[in-house]
PDB file of C-alpha atoms in Angstrom:
ATOM      1  CA  GLY A  18      -2.424   6.063  34.413  1.00 71.00           C
ATOM      2  CA  ALA A  19      -0.501   8.009  31.854  1.00 83.00           C
ATOM      3  CA  VAL A  20      -2.326  10.858  30.370  1.00 91.00           C
ATOM      4  CA  VAL A  21      -1.631  12.851  27.171  1.00 94.00           C
ATOM      5  CA  SER A  22      -3.850  15.904  26.854  1.00 95.00           C
ATOM      6  CA  GLN A  23      -4.398  17.633  23.180  1.00 97.00           C
ATOM      7  CA  HIS A  24      -5.597  20.872  22.778  1.00 97.00           C
ATOM      8  CA  PRO A  25      -7.624  22.213  20.960  1.00 98.00           C
ATOM      9  CA  SER A  26     -10.052  19.452  20.384  1.00 97.00           C
ATOM     10  CA  ARG A  27     -11.738  21.361  17.698  1.00 97.00           C
ATOM     11  CA  VAL A  28     -10.818  24.477  15.331  1.00 98.00           C
ATOM     12  CA  ILE A  29     -11.983  26.112  12.270  1.00 98.00           C
ATOM     13  CA  CYS A  30      -9.702  28.426  10.838  1.00 97.00           C
ATOM     14  CA  LYS A  31      -9.511  30.414   7.471  1.00 97.00           C
ATOM     15  CA  SER A  32      -7.538  29.384   4.402  1.00 98.00           C
ATOM     16  CA  GLY A  33      -3.895  30.681   4.475  1.00 97.00           C
ATOM     17  CA  THR A  34      -3.617  30.901   8.337  1.00 98.00           C
ATOM     18  CA  SER A  35      -1.804  28.708  10.867  1.00 98.00           C
ATOM     19  CA  VAL A  36      -2.738  26.382  13.380  1.00 98.00           C
ATOM     20  CA  LYS A  37      -0.997  25.112  16.642  1.00 98.00           C
ATOM     21  CA  ILE A  38      -2.194  21.953  18.179  1.00 98.00           C
ATOM     22  CA  GLU A  39      -0.411  21.150  21.575  1.00 98.00           C
ATOM     23  CA  CYS A  40       0.112  17.758  23.038  1.00 97.00           C
ATOM     24  CA  ARG A  41       0.980  17.310  26.471  1.00 96.00           C
ATOM     25  CA  SER A  42       2.038  14.676  28.826  1.00 94.00           C
ATOM     26  CA  LEU A  43       0.654  15.184  31.962  1.00 93.00           C
ATOM     27  CA  ASP A  44       1.916  12.751  34.392  1.00 88.00           C
ATOM     28  CA  PHE A  45       5.333  11.511  32.714  1.00 90.00           C
ATOM     29  CA  GLN A  46       7.993  12.411  30.717  1.00 90.00           C
ATOM     30  CA  ALA A  47       8.113  11.898  26.915  1.00 89.00           C
ATOM     31  CA  THR A  48      11.167  12.311  24.986  1.00 88.00           C
ATOM     32  CA  THR A  49       9.342  10.986  21.903  1.00 91.00           C
ATOM     33  CA  MET A  50       5.988  11.712  20.698  1.00 94.00           C
ATOM     34  CA  PHE A  51       4.300  10.897  17.742  1.00 95.00           C
ATOM     35  CA  TRP A  52       1.776  12.984  15.283  1.00 97.00           C
ATOM     36  CA  TYR A  53      -0.877  11.037  13.259  1.00 97.00           C
ATOM     37  CA  ARG A  54      -3.448  12.165  10.750  1.00 97.00           C
ATOM     38  CA  GLN A  55      -6.728  10.500  10.087  1.00 95.00           C
ATOM     39  CA  PHE A  56      -8.910  11.691   7.118  1.00 92.00           C
ATOM     40  CA  PRO A  57     -12.841  10.842   7.092  1.00 89.00           C
ATOM     41  CA  LYS A  58     -13.472   7.139   7.091  1.00 87.00           C
ATOM     42  CA  GLN A  59      -9.909   6.366   6.837  1.00 90.00           C
ATOM     43  CA  SER A  60      -7.301   4.994   9.227  1.00 93.00           C
ATOM     44  CA  LEU A  61      -4.241   6.763  11.111  1.00 95.00           C
ATOM     45  CA  MET A  62      -1.252   7.636   9.272  1.00 95.00           C
ATOM     46  CA  LEU A  63       1.924   8.513  11.039  1.00 95.00           C
ATOM     47  CA  MET A  64       3.181  12.127  10.144  1.00 97.00           C
ATOM     48  CA  ALA A  65       6.099  12.495  12.298  1.00 96.00           C
ATOM     49  CA  THR A  66       8.078  11.438  15.294  1.00 94.00           C
ATOM     50  CA  SER A  67       8.901  14.383  17.801  1.00 93.00           C
ATOM     51  CA  ASN A  68      12.146  14.189  19.532  1.00 89.00           C
ATOM     52  CA  GLU A  69      12.532  16.367  22.625  1.00 90.00           C
ATOM     53  CA  GLY A  70      15.690  18.655  21.803  1.00 88.00           C
ATOM     54  CA  SER A  71      16.103  17.879  18.300  1.00 89.00           C
ATOM     55  CA  LYS A  72      14.332  17.861  15.042  1.00 92.00           C
ATOM     56  CA  ALA A  73      11.218  15.846  14.216  1.00 94.00           C
ATOM     57  CA  THR A  74      11.609  12.875  11.761  1.00 94.00           C
ATOM     58  CA  TYR A  75       8.774  13.120   9.112  1.00 97.00           C
ATOM     59  CA  GLU A  76       7.440  10.275   7.250  1.00 96.00           C
ATOM     60  CA  GLN A  77       7.665  10.051   3.461  1.00 95.00           C
ATOM     61  CA  GLY A  78       5.159  12.401   1.639  1.00 95.00           C
ATOM     62  CA  VAL A  79       4.875  15.105   4.620  1.00 96.00           C
ATOM     63  CA  GLU A  80       5.906  18.406   4.363  1.00 95.00           C
ATOM     64  CA  LYS A  81       8.175  19.407   7.131  1.00 94.00           C
ATOM     65  CA  ASP A  82       7.747  22.955   6.059  1.00 96.00           C
ATOM     66  CA  LYS A  83       4.033  22.982   6.172  1.00 97.00           C
ATOM     67  CA  PHE A  84       3.745  20.697   9.334  1.00 97.00           C
ATOM     68  CA  LEU A  85       6.118  22.060  11.834  1.00 97.00           C
ATOM     69  CA  ILE A  86       6.764  20.330  15.044  1.00 96.00           C
ATOM     70  CA  ASN A  87       8.352  21.624  18.297  1.00 94.00           C
ATOM     71  CA  HIS A  88       9.143  19.537  21.194  1.00 92.00           C
ATOM     72  CA  ALA A  89      10.943  21.999  23.290  1.00 85.00           C
ATOM     73  CA  SER A  90      10.139  20.265  26.666  1.00 92.00           C
ATOM     74  CA  LEU A  91       9.932  16.702  28.140  1.00 91.00           C
ATOM     75  CA  THR A  92       6.075  17.156  28.268  1.00 94.00           C
ATOM     76  CA  LEU A  93       5.006  19.382  25.377  1.00 95.00           C
ATOM     77  CA  SER A  94       5.025  18.926  21.647  1.00 96.00           C
ATOM     78  CA  THR A  95       3.262  21.138  19.318  1.00 97.00           C
ATOM     79  CA  LEU A  96       2.310  20.725  15.819  1.00 98.00           C
ATOM     80  CA  THR A  97       1.764  23.821  13.640  1.00 98.00           C
ATOM     81  CA  VAL A  98      -0.166  23.513  10.315  1.00 98.00           C
ATOM     82  CA  THR A  99       1.248  26.519   8.384  1.00 98.00           C
ATOM     83  CA  SER A 100      -0.771  28.247   5.684  1.00 97.00           C
ATOM     84  CA  ALA A 101      -3.598  25.970   6.170  1.00 97.00           C
ATOM     85  CA  HIS A 102      -5.813  24.700   3.102  1.00 97.00           C
ATOM     86  CA  PRO A 103      -9.021  22.901   2.898  1.00 97.00           C
ATOM     87  CA  GLU A 104      -7.217  19.720   1.983  1.00 96.00           C
ATOM     88  CA  ASP A 105      -5.574  20.138   5.397  1.00 97.00           C
ATOM     89  CA  SER A 106      -8.681  19.601   7.022  1.00 97.00           C
ATOM     90  CA  SER A 107      -8.300  16.156   9.022  1.00 96.00           C
ATOM     91  CA  PHE A 108      -8.384  14.660  12.439  1.00 97.00           C
ATOM     92  CA  TYR A 109      -4.834  15.145  14.122  1.00 98.00           C
ATOM     93  CA  ILE A 110      -3.863  12.732  16.850  1.00 97.00           C
ATOM     94  CA  CYS A 111      -0.815  12.712  19.041  1.00 96.00           C
ATOM     95  CA  SER A 112       0.440   9.977  21.254  1.00 94.00           C
ATOM     96  CA  ALA A 113       3.540   9.271  23.665  1.00 91.00           C
ATOM     97  CA  THR A 114       4.720   6.274  25.441  1.00 81.00           C
ATOM     98  CA  GLY A 115       4.963   6.456  29.105  1.00 73.00           C
ATOM     99  CA  LEU A 116       3.501   3.578  30.703  1.00 70.00           C
ATOM    100  CA  GLY A 117       2.248   2.286  27.441  1.00 79.00           C
ATOM    101  CA  TYR A 118       0.771   3.553  24.481  1.00 87.00           C
ATOM    102  CA  THR A 119      -1.049   6.831  25.352  1.00 90.00           C
ATOM    103  CA  PHE A 120      -3.074   8.786  22.628  1.00 93.00           C
ATOM    104  CA  GLY A 121      -4.338  12.309  23.023  1.00 94.00           C
ATOM    105  CA  SER A 122      -7.899  12.931  22.348  1.00 95.00           C
ATOM    106  CA  GLY A 123      -7.396  14.622  19.067  1.00 96.00           C
ATOM    107  CA  THR A 124      -7.784  17.596  17.145  1.00 97.00           C
ATOM    108  CA  ARG A 125     -10.666  18.158  14.502  1.00 97.00           C
ATOM    109  CA  LEU A 126      -9.247  20.802  12.249  1.00 98.00           C
ATOM    110  CA  THR A 127     -11.684  22.409   9.553  1.00 97.00           C
ATOM    111  CA  VAL A 128     -10.150  24.723   7.247  1.00 98.00           C
ATOM    112  CA  VAL A 129     -12.642  26.947   5.391  1.00 97.00           C
TER     113      VAL A 129
ATOM    114  CA  SER B  21       3.037   3.631   5.104  1.00 32.00           C
ATOM    115  CA  GLN B  22      -0.017   1.617   5.961  1.00 36.00           C
ATOM    116  CA  GLN B  23       0.618  -2.117   6.234  1.00 51.00           C
ATOM    117  CA  GLY B  24      -2.146  -3.385   7.969  1.00 66.00           C
ATOM    118  CA  GLU B  25      -5.279  -4.709   6.270  1.00 75.00           C
ATOM    119  CA  GLU B  26      -8.501  -5.554   8.142  1.00 79.00           C
ATOM    120  CA  ASP B  27     -11.368  -7.278   7.293  1.00 83.00           C
ATOM    121  CA  PRO B  28     -14.224  -6.927   6.944  1.00 87.00           C
ATOM    122  CA  GLN B  29     -14.158  -3.402   6.322  1.00 91.00           C
ATOM    123  CA  ALA B  30     -17.764  -3.046   7.581  1.00 94.00           C
ATOM    124  CA  LEU B  31     -19.594  -5.438   9.878  1.00 96.00           C
ATOM    125  CA  SER B  32     -23.301  -5.142  10.606  1.00 97.00           C
ATOM    126  CA  ILE B  33     -24.622  -7.598  13.594  1.00 97.00           C
ATOM    127  CA  GLN B  34     -27.630  -7.855  16.139  1.00 98.00           C
ATOM    128  CA  GLU B  35     -27.155  -6.960  19.865  1.00 98.00           C
ATOM    129  CA  GLY B  36     -25.878 -10.376  21.433  1.00 98.00           C
ATOM    130  CA  GLU B  37     -24.102 -11.735  18.513  1.00 98.00           C
ATOM    131  CA  ASN B  38     -20.325 -12.222  18.322  1.00 98.00           C
ATOM    132  CA  ALA B  39     -18.312 -10.062  16.155  1.00 97.00           C
ATOM    133  CA  THR B  40     -15.018 -11.039  14.720  1.00 97.00           C
ATOM    134  CA  MET B  41     -12.431  -8.766  12.851  1.00 96.00           C
ATOM    135  CA  ASN B  42      -9.287  -9.855  11.327  1.00 96.00           C
ATOM    136  CA  CYS B  43      -5.999  -7.820  10.805  1.00 95.00           C
ATOM    137  CA  SER B  44      -2.834  -8.865   8.534  1.00 95.00           C
ATOM    138  CA  TYR B  45       0.337  -7.298   8.497  1.00 94.00           C
ATOM    139  CA  LYS B  46       3.642  -7.491   6.840  1.00 92.00           C
ATOM    140  CA  THR B  47       6.722  -7.050   8.821  1.00 90.00           C
ATOM    141  CA  SER B  48       7.816  -8.659  12.096  1.00 91.00           C
ATOM    142  CA  ILE B  49       6.346  -7.221  15.122  1.00 93.00           C
ATOM    143  CA  ASN B  50       7.061  -6.789  18.852  1.00 92.00           C
ATOM    144  CA  ASN B  51       3.396  -6.501  19.693  1.00 94.00           C
ATOM    145  CA  LEU B  52       0.050  -5.954  18.291  1.00 95.00           C
ATOM    146  CA  GLN B  53      -2.821  -3.880  19.689  1.00 96.00           C
ATOM    147  CA  TRP B  54      -6.381  -3.152  18.877  1.00 96.00           C
ATOM    148  CA  TYR B  55      -8.132   0.191  19.523  1.00 96.00           C
ATOM    149  CA  ARG B  56     -11.506   1.274  19.220  1.00 96.00           C
ATOM    150  CA  GLN B  57     -12.697   4.820  18.024  1.00 95.00           C
ATOM    151  CA  ASN B  58     -15.969   6.100  18.343  1.00 92.00           C
ATOM    152  CA  SER B  59     -17.078   8.469  15.413  1.00 85.00           C
ATOM    153  CA  GLY B  60     -15.056  11.480  15.180  1.00 77.00           C
ATOM    154  CA  ARG B  61     -13.345  10.912  18.639  1.00 86.00           C
ATOM    155  CA  GLY B  62      -9.916   9.757  20.005  1.00 89.00           C
ATOM    156  CA  LEU B  63      -8.610   6.103  20.177  1.00 92.00           C
ATOM    157  CA  VAL B  64      -9.295   3.679  23.142  1.00 92.00           C
ATOM    158  CA  HIS B  65      -6.756   1.033  23.836  1.00 92.00           C
ATOM    159  CA  LEU B  66      -8.429  -2.335  23.964  1.00 96.00           C
ATOM    160  CA  ILE B  67      -5.649  -4.769  24.229  1.00 96.00           C
ATOM    161  CA  LEU B  68      -1.931  -5.613  23.624  1.00 95.00           C
ATOM    162  CA  ILE B  69      -0.578  -9.020  22.385  1.00 96.00           C
ATOM    163  CA  ARG B  70       3.001  -9.465  22.307  1.00 95.00           C
ATOM    164  CA  SER B  71       4.760 -11.503  19.577  1.00 95.00           C
ATOM    165  CA  ASN B  72       5.331 -14.565  21.609  1.00 96.00           C
ATOM    166  CA  GLU B  73       1.808 -14.865  22.729  1.00 97.00           C
ATOM    167  CA  ARG B  74      -0.812 -16.566  20.880  1.00 98.00           C
ATOM    168  CA  GLU B  75      -4.211 -15.620  22.679  1.00 98.00           C
ATOM    169  CA  LYS B  76      -5.130 -13.158  25.132  1.00 98.00           C
ATOM    170  CA  HIS B  77      -8.601 -12.254  26.861  1.00 97.00           C
ATOM    171  CA  SER B  78      -9.988  -9.129  28.504  1.00 96.00           C
ATOM    172  CA  GLY B  79     -13.641  -9.400  29.401  1.00 97.00           C
ATOM    173  CA  ARG B  80     -15.743  -9.884  26.251  1.00 98.00           C
ATOM    174  CA  LEU B  81     -12.776  -9.396  24.331  1.00 98.00           C
ATOM    175  CA  ARG B  82     -10.616 -12.323  22.838  1.00 98.00           C
ATOM    176  CA  VAL B  83      -7.468 -11.690  20.651  1.00 98.00           C
ATOM    177  CA  THR B  84      -5.688 -14.237  18.648  1.00 98.00           C
ATOM    178  CA  LEU B  85      -2.207 -13.628  17.107  1.00 98.00           C
ATOM    179  CA  ASP B  86      -0.592 -15.964  14.341  1.00 97.00           C
ATOM    180  CA  THR B  87       2.967 -14.782  13.637  1.00 96.00           C
ATOM    181  CA  SER B  88       3.482 -17.179  10.771  1.00 96.00           C
ATOM    182  CA  LYS B  89       0.563 -15.971   8.982  1.00 96.00           C
ATOM    183  CA  LYS B  90       1.212 -12.232  10.261  1.00 96.00           C
ATOM    184  CA  SER B  91      -2.356 -12.024  11.071  1.00 96.00           C
ATOM    185  CA  SER B  92      -4.488 -11.290  14.304  1.00 97.00           C
ATOM    186  CA  SER B  93      -8.216 -11.517  15.292  1.00 97.00           C
ATOM    187  CA  LEU B  94     -10.391  -9.629  17.544  1.00 97.00           C
ATOM    188  CA  LEU B  95     -13.704 -11.560  19.050  1.00 98.00           C
ATOM    189  CA  ILE B  96     -16.090  -9.383  20.740  1.00 98.00           C
ATOM    190  CA  THR B  97     -18.577 -11.941  22.412  1.00 98.00           C
ATOM    191  CA  ALA B  98     -22.292 -10.754  23.201  1.00 98.00           C
ATOM    192  CA  SER B  99     -22.019  -7.684  21.475  1.00 98.00           C
ATOM    193  CA  ARG B 100     -23.796  -4.478  22.729  1.00 98.00           C
ATOM    194  CA  ALA B 101     -25.161  -1.612  20.898  1.00 97.00           C
ATOM    195  CA  ALA B 102     -22.485   0.465  22.770  1.00 97.00           C
ATOM    196  CA  ASP B 103     -19.633  -1.586  20.875  1.00 98.00           C
ATOM    197  CA  THR B 104     -20.755   0.333  17.804  1.00 97.00           C
ATOM    198  CA  ALA B 105     -17.555   2.081  16.635  1.00 97.00           C
ATOM    199  CA  SER B 106     -14.409   1.678  14.427  1.00 96.00           C
ATOM    200  CA  TYR B 107     -11.810  -0.965  15.228  1.00 96.00           C
ATOM    201  CA  PHE B 108      -8.263  -0.627  14.463  1.00 96.00           C
ATOM    202  CA  CYS B 109      -5.373  -3.091  14.694  1.00 96.00           C
ATOM    203  CA  ALA B 110      -1.898  -1.462  15.239  1.00 95.00           C
ATOM    204  CA  THR B 111       1.688  -3.016  15.374  1.00 95.00           C
ATOM    205  CA  ASP B 112       5.110  -2.036  17.069  1.00 92.00           C
ATOM    206  CA  PRO B 113       8.091  -3.580  15.356  1.00 88.00           C
ATOM    207  CA  PHE B 114      10.230  -2.754  18.082  1.00 83.00           C
ATOM    208  CA  GLY B 115       8.376  -2.456  21.469  1.00 79.00           C
ATOM    209  CA  ALA B 116       9.897  -1.077  24.634  1.00 74.00           C
ATOM    210  CA  GLY B 117      13.588  -1.957  23.946  1.00 65.00           C
ATOM    211  CA  GLY B 118      13.559  -0.225  20.476  1.00 64.00           C
ATOM    212  CA  THR B 119      14.368   3.371  19.424  1.00 64.00           C
ATOM    213  CA  SER B 120      11.098   3.743  17.815  1.00 69.00           C
ATOM    214  CA  TYR B 121       8.974   2.600  20.572  1.00 77.00           C
ATOM    215  CA  GLY B 122       5.672   3.890  20.176  1.00 82.00           C
ATOM    216  CA  LYS B 123       5.768   4.284  16.556  1.00 88.00           C
ATOM    217  CA  LEU B 124       2.576   2.303  15.294  1.00 93.00           C
ATOM    218  CA  THR B 125       1.279   1.345  12.101  1.00 94.00           C
ATOM    219  CA  PHE B 126      -2.461   1.188  11.884  1.00 95.00           C
ATOM    220  CA  GLY B 127      -4.659  -1.081   9.795  1.00 94.00           C
ATOM    221  CA  GLN B 128      -7.422   0.276   7.836  1.00 93.00           C
ATOM    222  CA  GLY B 129     -10.113  -0.555  10.579  1.00 94.00           C
ATOM    223  CA  THR B 130     -13.392  -2.431  10.578  1.00 95.00           C
ATOM    224  CA  ILE B 131     -16.535  -0.482  11.112  1.00 95.00           C
ATOM    225  CA  LEU B 132     -18.781  -2.419  13.468  1.00 97.00           C
ATOM    226  CA  THR B 133     -22.473  -1.551  13.765  1.00 97.00           C
ATOM    227  CA  VAL B 134     -24.408  -3.502  16.257  1.00 98.00           C
ATOM    228  CA  HIS B 135     -28.336  -2.929  15.939  1.00 97.00           C
ATOM    229  CA  PRO B 136     -30.360  -2.987  19.139  1.00 94.00           C
TER     230      PRO B 136
END
């Protein structure tokens, strides 16, 4: 079946630094991937749609300059949280549609 | 924006009992899905029901969909302690034929606790 690999699974970074999260489709090509964010005890909120070879589409209220998305190949999308602050601490999860809806295992970001 | 609402927000039952969770949504859909999430972990896809389906079964899971009421329910029969998790519904307005295929809107979730 379709597999989406997401790394790292957990990261702790200092306030002001940048963190990159990778999302790879392992056995299928994904022209579109999605990035979600989940705060503790809350639901998943779509942040942006990552489009291979073009600019990402961001949901209302999501700062595109803070959450940089790059989808340079058909199997890889990256989310970079720039100048991270404690309020960016969250669970980030990507998804892609190959043989269905496939989610990565998520990344727990803690900004200290 | 989140459009789905689920109730109850939390459900606590004994092992062997049935658990029913409900989900409501606001816009038209191509399909509705249910996911499970164990604490701090990724999502597990449970079941997908299309807008032209009314009921679907998978093992101990039974999902119903009422598009006229824009609502769905998930029934877990003979619950086990291992079913303890958060359960989310998610809707896809377009499905595979749409340009936004895969763009899901999640409900608020139900936290299910099954006591052994």
